[in-house]
PDB file of C-alpha atoms in Angstrom:
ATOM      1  CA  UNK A 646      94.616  78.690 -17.670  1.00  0.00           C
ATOM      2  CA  UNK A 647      92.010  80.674 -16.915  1.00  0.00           C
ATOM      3  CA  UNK A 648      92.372  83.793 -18.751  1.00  0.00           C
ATOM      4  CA  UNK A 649      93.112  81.233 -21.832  1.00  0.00           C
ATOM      5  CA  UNK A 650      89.469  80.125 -21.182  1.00  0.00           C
ATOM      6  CA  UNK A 651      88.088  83.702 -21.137  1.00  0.00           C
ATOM      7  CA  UNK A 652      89.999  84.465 -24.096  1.00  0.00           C
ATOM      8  CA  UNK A 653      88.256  81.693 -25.537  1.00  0.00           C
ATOM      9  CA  UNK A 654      84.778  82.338 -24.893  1.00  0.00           C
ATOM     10  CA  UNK A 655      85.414  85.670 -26.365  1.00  0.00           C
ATOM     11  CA  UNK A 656      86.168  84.097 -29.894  1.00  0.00           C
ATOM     12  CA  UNK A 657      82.760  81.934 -29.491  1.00  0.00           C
ATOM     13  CA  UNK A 658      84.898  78.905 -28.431  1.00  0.00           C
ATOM     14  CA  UNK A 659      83.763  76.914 -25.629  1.00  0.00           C
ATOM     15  CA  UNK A 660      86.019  75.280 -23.324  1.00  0.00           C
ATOM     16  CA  UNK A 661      84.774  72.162 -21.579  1.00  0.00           C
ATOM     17  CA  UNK A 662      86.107  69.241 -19.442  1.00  0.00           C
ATOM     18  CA  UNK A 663      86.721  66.929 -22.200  1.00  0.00           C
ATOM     19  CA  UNK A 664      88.240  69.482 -24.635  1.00  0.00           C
ATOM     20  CA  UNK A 665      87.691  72.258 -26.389  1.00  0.00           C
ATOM     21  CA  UNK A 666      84.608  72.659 -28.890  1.00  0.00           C
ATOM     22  CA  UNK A 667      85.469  75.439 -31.474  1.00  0.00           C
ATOM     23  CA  UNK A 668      82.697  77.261 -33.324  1.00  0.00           C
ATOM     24  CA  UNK A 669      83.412  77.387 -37.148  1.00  0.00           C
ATOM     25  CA  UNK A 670      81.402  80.350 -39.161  1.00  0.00           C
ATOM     26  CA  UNK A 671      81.470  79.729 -43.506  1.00  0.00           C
ATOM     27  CA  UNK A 672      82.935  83.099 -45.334  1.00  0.00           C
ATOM     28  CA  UNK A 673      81.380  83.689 -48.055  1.00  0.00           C
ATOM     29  CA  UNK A 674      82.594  85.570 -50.910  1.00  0.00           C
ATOM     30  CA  UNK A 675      80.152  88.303 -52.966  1.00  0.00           C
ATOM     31  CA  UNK A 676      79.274  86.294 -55.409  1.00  0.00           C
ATOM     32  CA  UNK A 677      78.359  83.407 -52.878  1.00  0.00           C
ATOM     33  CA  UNK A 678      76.874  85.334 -50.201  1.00  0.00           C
ATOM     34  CA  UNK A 679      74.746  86.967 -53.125  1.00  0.00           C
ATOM     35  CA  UNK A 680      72.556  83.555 -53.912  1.00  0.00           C
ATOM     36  CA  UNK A 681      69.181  84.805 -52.916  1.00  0.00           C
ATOM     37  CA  UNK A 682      67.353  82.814 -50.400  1.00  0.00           C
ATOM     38  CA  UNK A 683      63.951  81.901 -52.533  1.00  0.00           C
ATOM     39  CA  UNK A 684      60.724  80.177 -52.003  1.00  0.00           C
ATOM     40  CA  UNK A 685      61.493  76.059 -51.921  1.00  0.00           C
ATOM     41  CA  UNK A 686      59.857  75.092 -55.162  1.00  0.00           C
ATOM     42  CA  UNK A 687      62.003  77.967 -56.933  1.00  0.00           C
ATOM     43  CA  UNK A 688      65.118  76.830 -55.888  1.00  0.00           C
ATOM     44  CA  UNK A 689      64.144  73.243 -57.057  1.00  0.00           C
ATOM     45  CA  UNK A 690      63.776  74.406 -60.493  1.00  0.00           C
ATOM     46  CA  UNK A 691      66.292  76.615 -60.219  1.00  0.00           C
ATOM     47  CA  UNK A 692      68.261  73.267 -59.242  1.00  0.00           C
ATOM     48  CA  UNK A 693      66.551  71.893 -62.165  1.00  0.00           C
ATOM     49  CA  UNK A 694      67.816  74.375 -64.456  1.00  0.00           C
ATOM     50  CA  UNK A 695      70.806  74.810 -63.666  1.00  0.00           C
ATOM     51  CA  UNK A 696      71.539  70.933 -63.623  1.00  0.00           C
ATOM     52  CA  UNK A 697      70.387  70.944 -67.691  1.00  0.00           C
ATOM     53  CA  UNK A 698      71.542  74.470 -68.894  1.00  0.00           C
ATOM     54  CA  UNK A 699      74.865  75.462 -67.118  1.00  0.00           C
ATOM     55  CA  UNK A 700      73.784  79.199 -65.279  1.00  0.00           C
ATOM     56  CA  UNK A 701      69.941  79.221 -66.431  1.00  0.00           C
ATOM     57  CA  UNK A 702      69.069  78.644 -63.054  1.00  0.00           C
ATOM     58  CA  UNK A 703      71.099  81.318 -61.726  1.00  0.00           C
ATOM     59  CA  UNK A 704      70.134  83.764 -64.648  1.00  0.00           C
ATOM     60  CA  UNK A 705      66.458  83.042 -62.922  1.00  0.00           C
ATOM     61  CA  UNK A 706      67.729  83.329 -59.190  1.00  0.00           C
ATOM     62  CA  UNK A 707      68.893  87.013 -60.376  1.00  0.00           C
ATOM     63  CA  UNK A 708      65.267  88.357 -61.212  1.00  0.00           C
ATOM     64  CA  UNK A 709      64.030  87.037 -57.482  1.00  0.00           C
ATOM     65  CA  UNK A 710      66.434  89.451 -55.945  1.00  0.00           C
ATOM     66  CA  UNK A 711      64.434  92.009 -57.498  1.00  0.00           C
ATOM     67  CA  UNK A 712      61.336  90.477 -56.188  1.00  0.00           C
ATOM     68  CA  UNK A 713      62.671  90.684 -52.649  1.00  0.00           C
ATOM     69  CA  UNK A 714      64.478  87.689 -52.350  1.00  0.00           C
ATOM     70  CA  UNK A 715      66.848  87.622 -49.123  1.00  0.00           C
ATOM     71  CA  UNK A 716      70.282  87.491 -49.603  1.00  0.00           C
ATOM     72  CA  UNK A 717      73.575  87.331 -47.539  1.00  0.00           C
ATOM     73  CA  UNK A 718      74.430  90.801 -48.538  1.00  0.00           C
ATOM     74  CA  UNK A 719      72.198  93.414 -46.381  1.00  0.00           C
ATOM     75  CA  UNK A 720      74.519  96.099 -47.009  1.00  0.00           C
ATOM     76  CA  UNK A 721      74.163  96.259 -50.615  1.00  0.00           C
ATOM     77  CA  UNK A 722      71.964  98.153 -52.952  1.00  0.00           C
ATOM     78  CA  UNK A 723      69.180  95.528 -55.169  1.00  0.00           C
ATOM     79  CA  UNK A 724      70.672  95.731 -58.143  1.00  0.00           C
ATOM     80  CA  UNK A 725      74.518  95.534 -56.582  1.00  0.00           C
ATOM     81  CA  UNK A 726      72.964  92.296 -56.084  1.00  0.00           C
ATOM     82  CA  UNK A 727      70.703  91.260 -59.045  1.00  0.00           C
ATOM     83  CA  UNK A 728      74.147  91.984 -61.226  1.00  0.00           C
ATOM     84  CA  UNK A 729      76.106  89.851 -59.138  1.00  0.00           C
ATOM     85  CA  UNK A 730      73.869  86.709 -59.586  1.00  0.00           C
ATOM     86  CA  UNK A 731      73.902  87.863 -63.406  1.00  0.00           C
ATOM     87  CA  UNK A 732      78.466  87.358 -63.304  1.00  0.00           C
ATOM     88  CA  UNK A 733      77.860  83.918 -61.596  1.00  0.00           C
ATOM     89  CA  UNK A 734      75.207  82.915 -64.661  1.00  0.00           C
ATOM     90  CA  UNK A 735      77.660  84.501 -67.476  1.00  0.00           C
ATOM     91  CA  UNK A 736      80.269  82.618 -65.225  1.00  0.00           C
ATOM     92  CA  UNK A 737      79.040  79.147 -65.289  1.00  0.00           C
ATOM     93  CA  UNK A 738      78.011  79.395 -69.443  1.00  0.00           C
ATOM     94  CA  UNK A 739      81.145  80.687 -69.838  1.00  0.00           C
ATOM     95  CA  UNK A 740      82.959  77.809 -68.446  1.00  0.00           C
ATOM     96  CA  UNK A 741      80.392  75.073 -68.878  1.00  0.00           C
ATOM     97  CA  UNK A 742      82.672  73.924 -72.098  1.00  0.00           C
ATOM     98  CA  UNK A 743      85.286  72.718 -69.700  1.00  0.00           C
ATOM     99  CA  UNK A 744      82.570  71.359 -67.174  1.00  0.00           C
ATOM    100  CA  UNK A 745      83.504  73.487 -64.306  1.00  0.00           C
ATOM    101  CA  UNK A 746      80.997  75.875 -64.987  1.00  0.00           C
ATOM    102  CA  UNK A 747      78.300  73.078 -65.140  1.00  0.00           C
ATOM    103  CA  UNK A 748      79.654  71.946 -61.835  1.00  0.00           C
ATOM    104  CA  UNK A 749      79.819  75.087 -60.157  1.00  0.00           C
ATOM    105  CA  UNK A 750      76.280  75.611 -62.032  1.00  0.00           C
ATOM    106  CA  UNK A 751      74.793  72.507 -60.226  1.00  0.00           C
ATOM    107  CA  UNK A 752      76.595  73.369 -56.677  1.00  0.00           C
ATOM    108  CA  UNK A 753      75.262  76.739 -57.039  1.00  0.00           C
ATOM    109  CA  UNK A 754      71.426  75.146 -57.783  1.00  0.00           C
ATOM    110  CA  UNK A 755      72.577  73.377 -54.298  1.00  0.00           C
ATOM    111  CA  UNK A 756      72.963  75.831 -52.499  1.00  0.00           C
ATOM    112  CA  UNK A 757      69.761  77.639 -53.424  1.00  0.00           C
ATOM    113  CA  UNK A 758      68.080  74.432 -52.242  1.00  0.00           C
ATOM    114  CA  UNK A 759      69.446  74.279 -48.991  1.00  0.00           C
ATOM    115  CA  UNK A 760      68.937  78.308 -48.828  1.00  0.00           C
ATOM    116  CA  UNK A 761      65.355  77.905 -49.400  1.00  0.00           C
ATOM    117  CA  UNK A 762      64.852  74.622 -47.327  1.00  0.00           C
ATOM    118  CA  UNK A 763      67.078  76.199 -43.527  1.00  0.00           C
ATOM    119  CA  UNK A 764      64.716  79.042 -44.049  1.00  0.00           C
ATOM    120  CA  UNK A 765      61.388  77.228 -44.314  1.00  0.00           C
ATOM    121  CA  UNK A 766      62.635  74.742 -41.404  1.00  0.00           C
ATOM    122  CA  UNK A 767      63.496  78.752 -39.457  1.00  0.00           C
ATOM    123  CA  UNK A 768      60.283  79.967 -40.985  1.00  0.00           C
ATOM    124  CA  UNK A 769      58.355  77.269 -39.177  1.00  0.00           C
ATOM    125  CA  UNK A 770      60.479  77.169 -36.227  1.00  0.00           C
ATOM    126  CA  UNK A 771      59.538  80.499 -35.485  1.00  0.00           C
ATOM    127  CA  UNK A 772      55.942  80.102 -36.037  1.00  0.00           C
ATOM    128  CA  UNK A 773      55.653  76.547 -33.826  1.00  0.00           C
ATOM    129  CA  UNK A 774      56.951  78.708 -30.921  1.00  0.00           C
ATOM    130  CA  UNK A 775      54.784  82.029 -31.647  1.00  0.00           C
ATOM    131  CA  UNK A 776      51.583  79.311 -31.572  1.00  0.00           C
ATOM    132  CA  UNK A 777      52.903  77.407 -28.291  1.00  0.00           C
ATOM    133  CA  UNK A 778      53.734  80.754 -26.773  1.00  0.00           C
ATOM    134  CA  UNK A 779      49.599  82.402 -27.742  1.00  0.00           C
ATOM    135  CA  UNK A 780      48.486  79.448 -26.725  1.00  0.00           C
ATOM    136  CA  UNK A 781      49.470  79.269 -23.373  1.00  0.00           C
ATOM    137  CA  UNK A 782      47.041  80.233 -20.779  1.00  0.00           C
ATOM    138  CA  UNK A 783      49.630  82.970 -19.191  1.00  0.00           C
ATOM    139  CA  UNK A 784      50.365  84.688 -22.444  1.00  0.00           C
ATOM    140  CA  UNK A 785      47.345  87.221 -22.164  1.00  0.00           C
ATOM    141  CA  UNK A 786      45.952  87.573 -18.508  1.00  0.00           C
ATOM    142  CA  UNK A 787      43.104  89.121 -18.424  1.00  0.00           C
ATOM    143  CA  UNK A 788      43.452  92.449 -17.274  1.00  0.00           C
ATOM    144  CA  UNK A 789      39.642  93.137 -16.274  1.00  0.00           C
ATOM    145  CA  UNK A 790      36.644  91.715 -15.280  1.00  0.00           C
ATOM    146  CA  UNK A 791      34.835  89.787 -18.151  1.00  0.00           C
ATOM    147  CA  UNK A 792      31.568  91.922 -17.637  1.00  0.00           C
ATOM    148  CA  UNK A 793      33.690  95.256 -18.145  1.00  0.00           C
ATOM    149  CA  UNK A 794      32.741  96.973 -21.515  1.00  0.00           C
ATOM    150  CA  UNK A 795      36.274  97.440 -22.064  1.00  0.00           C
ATOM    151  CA  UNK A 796      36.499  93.601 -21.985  1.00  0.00           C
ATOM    152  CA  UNK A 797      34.029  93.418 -24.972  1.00  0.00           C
ATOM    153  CA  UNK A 798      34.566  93.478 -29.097  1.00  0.00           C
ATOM    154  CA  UNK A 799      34.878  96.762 -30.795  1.00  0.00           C
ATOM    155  CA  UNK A 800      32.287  95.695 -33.255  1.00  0.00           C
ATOM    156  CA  UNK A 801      29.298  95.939 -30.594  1.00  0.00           C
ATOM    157  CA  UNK A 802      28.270  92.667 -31.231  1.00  0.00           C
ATOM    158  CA  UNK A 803      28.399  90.425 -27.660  1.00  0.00           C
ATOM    159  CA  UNK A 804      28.145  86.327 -28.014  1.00  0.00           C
ATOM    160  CA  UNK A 805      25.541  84.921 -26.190  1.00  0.00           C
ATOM    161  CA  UNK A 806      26.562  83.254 -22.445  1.00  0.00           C
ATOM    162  CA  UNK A 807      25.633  80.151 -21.967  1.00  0.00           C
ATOM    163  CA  UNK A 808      23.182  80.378 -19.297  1.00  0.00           C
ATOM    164  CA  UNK A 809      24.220  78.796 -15.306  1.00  0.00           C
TER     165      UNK A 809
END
C-alpha cells in the first residue's frame, strides 16, 4: 500500500485518510496555449470584439504578442506565435457563418479575460508579500552603528536628529 502511495505522490497525487485527491493540469494545444496573456482592459475589448466581429479580437490579441505579451509557449520564436493567434482569427471568420467560429470567437475573448485577470490577481499577490516581507522589522538588520559613515546616504546630505 505503501509504495502505491509513493507512486502517487510522484504523479502530484496526494493520498489522504479520506481518499485520494488527484491533481488535474489543462493541455493546451498551440493554438490555445498561444492566447497572449494581456493587460485587463485589453482583453475586455478584445472580449468586446470578438463578441461583435467573429476573430477581430483575436486579430488584435496577435499584435500584443509582438509587444511582449506573455504567452503559454516560451519555447517559441515571436512571430511562431503572433502567426498562430493570426490562424485562430482567420479561423473563427472563417467559420463564423456556421456560428462556431463566433462561439469559439467569444470563448477565445474568455479566455483572454481570465488570462489577463489570474495574472493581475498573481501580479498583486506577489507584490502584497514583497511589501509585508520590506516591511518587516527583520528584513534589513542593520549591519552597523547608525553614526558609521557607511550607515549614511551616498548623496552627502544627512537629515537632521531630532535632538534628546
Amino acid at each position: 500500500m505503501e509504495q502505491k502511495d509513493a507512486e502517487a505522490r510522484d504523479r502530484g497525487a496526494i493520498s489522504s485518510a479520506s481518499g485520494v485527491v488527484v491533481q488535474v493540469r489543462e493541455k493546451k494545444g498551440p493554438l490555445r496555449a498561444a492566447i497572449p496573456c494581456m493587460p485587463f482592459p485589453v482583453a475586455v475589448i478584445c472580449l468586446f470584439l470578438n463578441t461583435f466581429v467573429p476573430g477581430l479580437g483575436t486579430f488584435v490579441s496577435a499584435f500584443t504578442v509582438l509587444c511582449g505579451a506573455r504567452t503559454d509557449l516560451p519555447d517559441r520564436h515571436v512571430c511562431c506565435v503572433f502567426w498562430l493567434n493570426i490562424a485562430a482569427a482567420f479561423i473563427q471568420i472563417l467559420t463564423a457563418i456556421v456560428m462556431v467560429g463566433w462561439i469559439m470567437s467569444i470563448f477565445w475573448g474568455m479566455d483572454m479575460v481570465i488570462l489577463a485577470r489570474a495574472e493581475q490577481v498573481q501580479v498583486r499577490g506577489a507584490s502584497a508579500t514583497h511589501l509585508i516581507e520590506a516591511s518587516s522589522p527583520w528584513a534589513h538588520p542593520p549591519t552597523s552603528h547608525p553614526d558609521d559613515p557607511a550607515h549614511l546616504p551616498a548623496h552627502g546630505f544627512t537629515p537632521p536628529l531630532p535632538s534628546p
